[in-house]
Short mmCIF file of C-alpha atoms and ligand atoms in Angstrom, two decimals:
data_model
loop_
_atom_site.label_atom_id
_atom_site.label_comp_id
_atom_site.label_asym_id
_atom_site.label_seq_id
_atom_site.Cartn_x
_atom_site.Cartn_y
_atom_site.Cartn_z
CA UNK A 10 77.84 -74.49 -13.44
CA UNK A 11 80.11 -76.70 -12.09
CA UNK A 12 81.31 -78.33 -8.62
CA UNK A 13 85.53 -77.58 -8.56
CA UNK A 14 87.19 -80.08 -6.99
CA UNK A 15 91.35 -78.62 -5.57
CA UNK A 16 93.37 -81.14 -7.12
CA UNK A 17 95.70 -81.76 -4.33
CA UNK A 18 93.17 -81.81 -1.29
CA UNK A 19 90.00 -83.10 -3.13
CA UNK A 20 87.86 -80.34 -1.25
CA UNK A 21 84.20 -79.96 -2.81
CA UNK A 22 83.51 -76.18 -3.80
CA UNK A 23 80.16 -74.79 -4.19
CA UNK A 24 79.01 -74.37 -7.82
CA UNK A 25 80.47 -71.90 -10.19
CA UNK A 26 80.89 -71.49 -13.85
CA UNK A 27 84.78 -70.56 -13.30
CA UNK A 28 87.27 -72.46 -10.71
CA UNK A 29 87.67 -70.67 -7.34
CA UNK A 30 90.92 -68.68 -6.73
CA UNK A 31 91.94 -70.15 -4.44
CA UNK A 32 91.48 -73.10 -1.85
CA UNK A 33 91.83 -72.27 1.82
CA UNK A 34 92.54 -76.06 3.21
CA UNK A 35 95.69 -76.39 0.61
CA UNK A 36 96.67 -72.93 2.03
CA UNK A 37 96.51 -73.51 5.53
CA UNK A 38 100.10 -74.71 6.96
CA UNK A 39 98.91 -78.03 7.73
CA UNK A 40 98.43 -78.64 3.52
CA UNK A 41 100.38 -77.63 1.13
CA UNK A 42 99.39 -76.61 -3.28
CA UNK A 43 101.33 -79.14 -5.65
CA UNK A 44 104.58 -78.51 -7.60
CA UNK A 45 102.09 -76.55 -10.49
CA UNK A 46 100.89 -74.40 -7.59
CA UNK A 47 96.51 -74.36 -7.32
CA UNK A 48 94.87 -76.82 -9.57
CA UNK A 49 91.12 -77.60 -9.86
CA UNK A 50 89.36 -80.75 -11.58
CA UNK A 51 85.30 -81.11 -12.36
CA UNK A 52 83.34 -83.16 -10.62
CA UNK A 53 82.23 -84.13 -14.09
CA UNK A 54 85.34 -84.79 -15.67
CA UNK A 55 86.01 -87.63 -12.53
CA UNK A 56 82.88 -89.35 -13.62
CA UNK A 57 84.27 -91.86 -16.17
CA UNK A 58 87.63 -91.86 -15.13
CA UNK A 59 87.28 -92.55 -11.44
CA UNK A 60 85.11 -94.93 -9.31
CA UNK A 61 84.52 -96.11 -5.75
CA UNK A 62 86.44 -99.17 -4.56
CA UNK A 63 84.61 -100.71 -1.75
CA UNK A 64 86.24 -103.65 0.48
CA UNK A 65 84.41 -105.61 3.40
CA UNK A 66 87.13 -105.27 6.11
CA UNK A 67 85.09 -107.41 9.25
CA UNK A 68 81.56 -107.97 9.99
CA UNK A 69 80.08 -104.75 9.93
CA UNK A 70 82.59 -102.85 8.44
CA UNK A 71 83.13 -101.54 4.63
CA UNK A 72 85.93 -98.98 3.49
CA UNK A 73 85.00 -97.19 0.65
CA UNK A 74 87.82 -95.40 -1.56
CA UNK A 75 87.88 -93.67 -4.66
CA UNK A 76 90.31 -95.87 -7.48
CA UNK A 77 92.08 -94.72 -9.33
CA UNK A 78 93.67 -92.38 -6.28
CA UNK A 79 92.37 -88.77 -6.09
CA UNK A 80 93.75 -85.56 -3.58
CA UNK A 81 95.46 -87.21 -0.42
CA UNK A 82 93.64 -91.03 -1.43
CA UNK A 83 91.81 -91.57 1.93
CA UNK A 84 89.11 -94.28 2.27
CA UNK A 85 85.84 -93.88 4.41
CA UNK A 86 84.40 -96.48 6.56
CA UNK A 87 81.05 -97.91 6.54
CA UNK A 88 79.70 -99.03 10.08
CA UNK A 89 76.93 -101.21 9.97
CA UNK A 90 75.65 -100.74 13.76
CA UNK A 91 72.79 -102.78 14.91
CA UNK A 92 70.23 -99.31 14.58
CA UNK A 93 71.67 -97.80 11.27
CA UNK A 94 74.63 -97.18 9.00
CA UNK A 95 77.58 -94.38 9.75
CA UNK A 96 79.79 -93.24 7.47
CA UNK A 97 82.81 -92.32 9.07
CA UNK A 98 85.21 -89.81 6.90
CA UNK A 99 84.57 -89.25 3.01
CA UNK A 100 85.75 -89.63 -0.14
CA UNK A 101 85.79 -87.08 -3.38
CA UNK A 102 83.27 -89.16 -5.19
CA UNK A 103 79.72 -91.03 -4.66
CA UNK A 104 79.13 -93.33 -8.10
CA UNK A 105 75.62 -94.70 -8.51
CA UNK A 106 76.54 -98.19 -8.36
CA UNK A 107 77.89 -97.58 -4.36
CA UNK A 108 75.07 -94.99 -4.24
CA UNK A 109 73.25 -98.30 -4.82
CA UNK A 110 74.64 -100.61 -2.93
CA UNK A 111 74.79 -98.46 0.64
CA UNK A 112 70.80 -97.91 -0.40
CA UNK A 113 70.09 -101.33 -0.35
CA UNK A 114 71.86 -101.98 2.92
CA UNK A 115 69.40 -99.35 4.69
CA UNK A 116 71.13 -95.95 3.42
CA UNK A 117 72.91 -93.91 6.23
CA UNK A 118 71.77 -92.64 9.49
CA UNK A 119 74.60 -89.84 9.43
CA UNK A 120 77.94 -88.97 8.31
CA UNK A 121 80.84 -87.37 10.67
CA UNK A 122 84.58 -87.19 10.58
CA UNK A 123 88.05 -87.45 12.21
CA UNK A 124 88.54 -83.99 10.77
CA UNK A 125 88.26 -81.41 7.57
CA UNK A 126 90.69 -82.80 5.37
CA UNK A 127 88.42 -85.62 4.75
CA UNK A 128 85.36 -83.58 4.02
CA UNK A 129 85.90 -83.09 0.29
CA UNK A 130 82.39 -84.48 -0.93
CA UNK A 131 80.51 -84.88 2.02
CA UNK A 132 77.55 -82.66 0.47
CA UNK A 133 77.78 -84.88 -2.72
CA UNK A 134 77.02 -88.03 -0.39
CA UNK A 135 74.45 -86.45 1.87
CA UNK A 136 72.57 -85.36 -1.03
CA UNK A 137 72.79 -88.50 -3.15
CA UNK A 138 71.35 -90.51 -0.14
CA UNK A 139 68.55 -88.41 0.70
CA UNK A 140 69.99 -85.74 2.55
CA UNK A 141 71.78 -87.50 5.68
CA UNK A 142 72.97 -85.34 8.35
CA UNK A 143 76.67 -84.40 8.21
CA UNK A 144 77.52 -84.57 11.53
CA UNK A 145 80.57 -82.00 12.39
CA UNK A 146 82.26 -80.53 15.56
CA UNK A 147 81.41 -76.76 15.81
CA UNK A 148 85.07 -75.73 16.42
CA UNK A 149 86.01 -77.05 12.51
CA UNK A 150 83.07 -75.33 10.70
CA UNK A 151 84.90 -72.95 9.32
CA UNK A 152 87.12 -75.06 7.21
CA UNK A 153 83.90 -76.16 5.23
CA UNK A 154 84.19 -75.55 1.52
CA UNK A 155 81.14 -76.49 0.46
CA UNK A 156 78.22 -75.19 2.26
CA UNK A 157 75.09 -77.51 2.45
CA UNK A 158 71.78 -77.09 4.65
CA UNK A 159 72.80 -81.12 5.85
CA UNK A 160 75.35 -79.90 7.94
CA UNK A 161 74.15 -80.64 12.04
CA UNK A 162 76.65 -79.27 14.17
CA UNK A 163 77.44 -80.58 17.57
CA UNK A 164 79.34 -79.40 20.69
CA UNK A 165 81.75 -80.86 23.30
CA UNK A 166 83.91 -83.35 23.99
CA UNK A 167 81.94 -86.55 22.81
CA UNK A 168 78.90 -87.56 20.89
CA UNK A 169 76.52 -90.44 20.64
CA UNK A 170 75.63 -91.20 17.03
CA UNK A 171 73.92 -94.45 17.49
CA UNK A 172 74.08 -96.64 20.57
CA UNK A 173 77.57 -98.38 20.31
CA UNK A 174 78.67 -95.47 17.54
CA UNK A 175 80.22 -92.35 19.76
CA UNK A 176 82.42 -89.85 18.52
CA UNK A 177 85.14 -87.99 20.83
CA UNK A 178 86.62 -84.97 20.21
CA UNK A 179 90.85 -85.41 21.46
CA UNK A 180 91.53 -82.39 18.69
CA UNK A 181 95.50 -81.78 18.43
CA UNK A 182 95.63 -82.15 14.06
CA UNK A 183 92.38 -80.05 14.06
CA UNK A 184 90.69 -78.21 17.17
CA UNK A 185 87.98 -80.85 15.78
CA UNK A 186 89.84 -83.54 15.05
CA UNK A 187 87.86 -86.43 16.59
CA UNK A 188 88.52 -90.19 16.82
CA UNK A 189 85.01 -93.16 16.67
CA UNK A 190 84.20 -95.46 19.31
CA UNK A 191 82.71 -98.38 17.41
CA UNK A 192 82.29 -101.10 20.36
CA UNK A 193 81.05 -103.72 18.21
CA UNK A 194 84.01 -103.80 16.30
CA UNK A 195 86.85 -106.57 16.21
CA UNK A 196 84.44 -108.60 17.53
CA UNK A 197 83.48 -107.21 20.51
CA UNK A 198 86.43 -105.93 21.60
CA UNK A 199 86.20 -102.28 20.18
CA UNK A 200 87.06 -101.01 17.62
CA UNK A 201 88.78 -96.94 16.96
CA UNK A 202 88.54 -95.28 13.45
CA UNK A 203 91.01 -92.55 14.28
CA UNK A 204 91.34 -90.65 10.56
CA UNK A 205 94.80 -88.97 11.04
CA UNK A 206 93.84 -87.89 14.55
CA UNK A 207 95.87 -90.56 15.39
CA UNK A 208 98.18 -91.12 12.92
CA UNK A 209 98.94 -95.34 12.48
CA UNK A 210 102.96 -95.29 11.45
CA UNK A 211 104.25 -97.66 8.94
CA UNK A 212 106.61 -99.63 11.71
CA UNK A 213 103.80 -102.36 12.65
CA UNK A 214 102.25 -101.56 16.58
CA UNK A 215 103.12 -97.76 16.28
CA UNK A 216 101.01 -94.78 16.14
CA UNK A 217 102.25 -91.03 16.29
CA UNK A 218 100.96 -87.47 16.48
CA UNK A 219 101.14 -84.54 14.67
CA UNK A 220 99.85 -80.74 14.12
CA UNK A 221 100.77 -81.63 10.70
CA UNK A 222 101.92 -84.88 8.71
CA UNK A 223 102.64 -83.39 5.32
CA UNK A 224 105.25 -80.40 6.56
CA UNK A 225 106.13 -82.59 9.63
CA UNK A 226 104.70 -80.16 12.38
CA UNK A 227 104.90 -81.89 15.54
CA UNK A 228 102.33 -81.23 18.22
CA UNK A 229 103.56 -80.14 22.08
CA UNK A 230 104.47 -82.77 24.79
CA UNK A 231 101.32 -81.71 26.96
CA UNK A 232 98.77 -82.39 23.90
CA UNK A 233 100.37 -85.74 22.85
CA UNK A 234 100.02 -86.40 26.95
CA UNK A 235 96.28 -84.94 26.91
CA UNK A 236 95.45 -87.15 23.67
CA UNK A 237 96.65 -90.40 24.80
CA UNK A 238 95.06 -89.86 27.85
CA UNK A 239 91.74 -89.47 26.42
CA UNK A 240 92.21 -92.67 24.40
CA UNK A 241 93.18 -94.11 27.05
CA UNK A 242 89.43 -93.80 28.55
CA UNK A 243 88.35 -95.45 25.73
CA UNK A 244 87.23 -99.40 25.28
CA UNK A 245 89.40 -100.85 21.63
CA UNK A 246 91.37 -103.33 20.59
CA UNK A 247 91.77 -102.31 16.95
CA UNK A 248 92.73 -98.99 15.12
CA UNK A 249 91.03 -98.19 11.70
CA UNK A 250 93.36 -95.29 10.21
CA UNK A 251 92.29 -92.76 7.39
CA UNK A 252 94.28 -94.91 4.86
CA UNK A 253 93.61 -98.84 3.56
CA UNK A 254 97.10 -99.49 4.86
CA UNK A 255 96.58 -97.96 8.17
CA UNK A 256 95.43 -100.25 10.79
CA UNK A 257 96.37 -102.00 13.57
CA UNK A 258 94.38 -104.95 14.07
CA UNK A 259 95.39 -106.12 17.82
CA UNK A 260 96.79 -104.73 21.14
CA UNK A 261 96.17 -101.31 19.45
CA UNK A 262 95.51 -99.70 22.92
CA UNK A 263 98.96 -100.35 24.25
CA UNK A 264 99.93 -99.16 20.44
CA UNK A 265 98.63 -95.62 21.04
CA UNK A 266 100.36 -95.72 24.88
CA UNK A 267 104.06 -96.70 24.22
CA UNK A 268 103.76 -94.43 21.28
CA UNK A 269 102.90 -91.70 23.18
CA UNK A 270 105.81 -92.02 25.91
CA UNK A 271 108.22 -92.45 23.06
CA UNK A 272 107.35 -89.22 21.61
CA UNK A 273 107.64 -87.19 25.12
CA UNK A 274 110.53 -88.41 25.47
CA UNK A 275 112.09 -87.46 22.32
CA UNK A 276 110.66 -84.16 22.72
CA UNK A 277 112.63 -84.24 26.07
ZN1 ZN B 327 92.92 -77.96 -1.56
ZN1 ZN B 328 94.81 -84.26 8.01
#
């Protein structure tokens, strides 16, 4: 028995002595299957050829990645809050050194997520830690791959994790797609890890918005206006992306508001 991990997405399956047929995140029109159509990789295979890459990114704050790059190359974050850890998206792999190392800073209180793309080995990482909750909006359970009794699903519009930790769902990407509230982050000011909800562009101070980045499905006028509006109610200075490369480390409210208006009025 194996765990089958879709090449192109990095989604965790459950166990099975064959590959799955197919895998329903690639399929869906916000993904898309590679040039050699469905692919599939075991977990076991990744063991010796891959490994986490972890960097300290401010007081408090860890990304942990996978090296060398694996599906769409994500990195989580680990928040250090003053009353536990969080890990905020996933990765396709947990080694036992970072197994380790996150162990020895206190383990994690739970683990939640901008949105299903990133859940790939969630069940790995709740397990190897001792069974953390896996945190997820109700309205994305059905784009879980691989069932796992760890799962706690919650309801709504926001969510407390830990004091100073909240989650808010501003969906658009996903009807879960959810953005973190971290206020202890760039030193005091707040910080937002934002996944892809929020996408953080390439041109420096610019964010954007999207049913779909991949195939370039934009989202309607009234949801970009509904989004930014909810971010707007929230207290950051800083954006953590889904990506290493994806941040914006000042002024990143205004960021998320003048990208907004330029995008309604494009769509004008
Ligand atoms: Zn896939
Ligand atoms: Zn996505």
């Amino acid at each position: 028995m194996t765990t089958w991990i879709c090449k192109t997405c990095a989604a965790h399956f459950p166990d099975s002595v064959s590959p799955p047929a197919h895998c329903p995140i690639c399929e869906d029109e916000r993904q898309y299957l590679g040039p050699n159509g469905q692919e599939w990789v075991a977990r076991d295979a990744i063991e010796t050829t891959h490994a986490n890459d972890w960097r300290e990114l401010e007081p408090g704050l860890a990304g942990v990645g996978v090296t060398p790059g694996l599906g769409i190359g994500q990195r989580a974050l680990l928040i250090q809050a003053t009353e536990g850890n969080v890990l905020w998206d996933c990765v396709p792999m947990l080694d036992d050194a970072t197994a380790e190392r996150i162990k020895a800073l206190g383990g994690l209180k739970a683990i939640c997520f901008s949105h299903p793309h990133f859940y790939t080995g969630m069940a790995e990482w709740s397990a190897k830690l001792g069974n953390v909750p896996i945190l997820l909006p109700e309205a994305d359970l059905a784009h879980v791959m691989c069932q796992t009794d760890n799962i706690v699903p919650w309801s709504g519009d926001h969510h407390e994790v830990l004091p100073g930790v909240t989650i808010h769902r501003l969906a658009g990407h996903f009807e879960g797609s959810s953005v973190l509230e971290w206020s202890h982050g760039a030193n005091g000011k707040g910080a937002l890890m934002v996944g892809d909800t929020i996408q953080v562009a390439p041109a420096a101070g610019w964010v954007s918005f999207m049913r779909s980045y991949p195939n370039m499905i934009p989202l309607p006028a009234r949801e970009v206006r509904r989004i930014a509006d909810r971010a707007a109610t929230l207290r950051f200075d800083r954006i953590y992306g889904g990506w290493w490369d994806r941040v914006i480390l000042a002024d990143a409210k205004a960021a998320v508001a003048r990208s907004a208006d330029r995008y309604i009025k494009a769509l004008d």
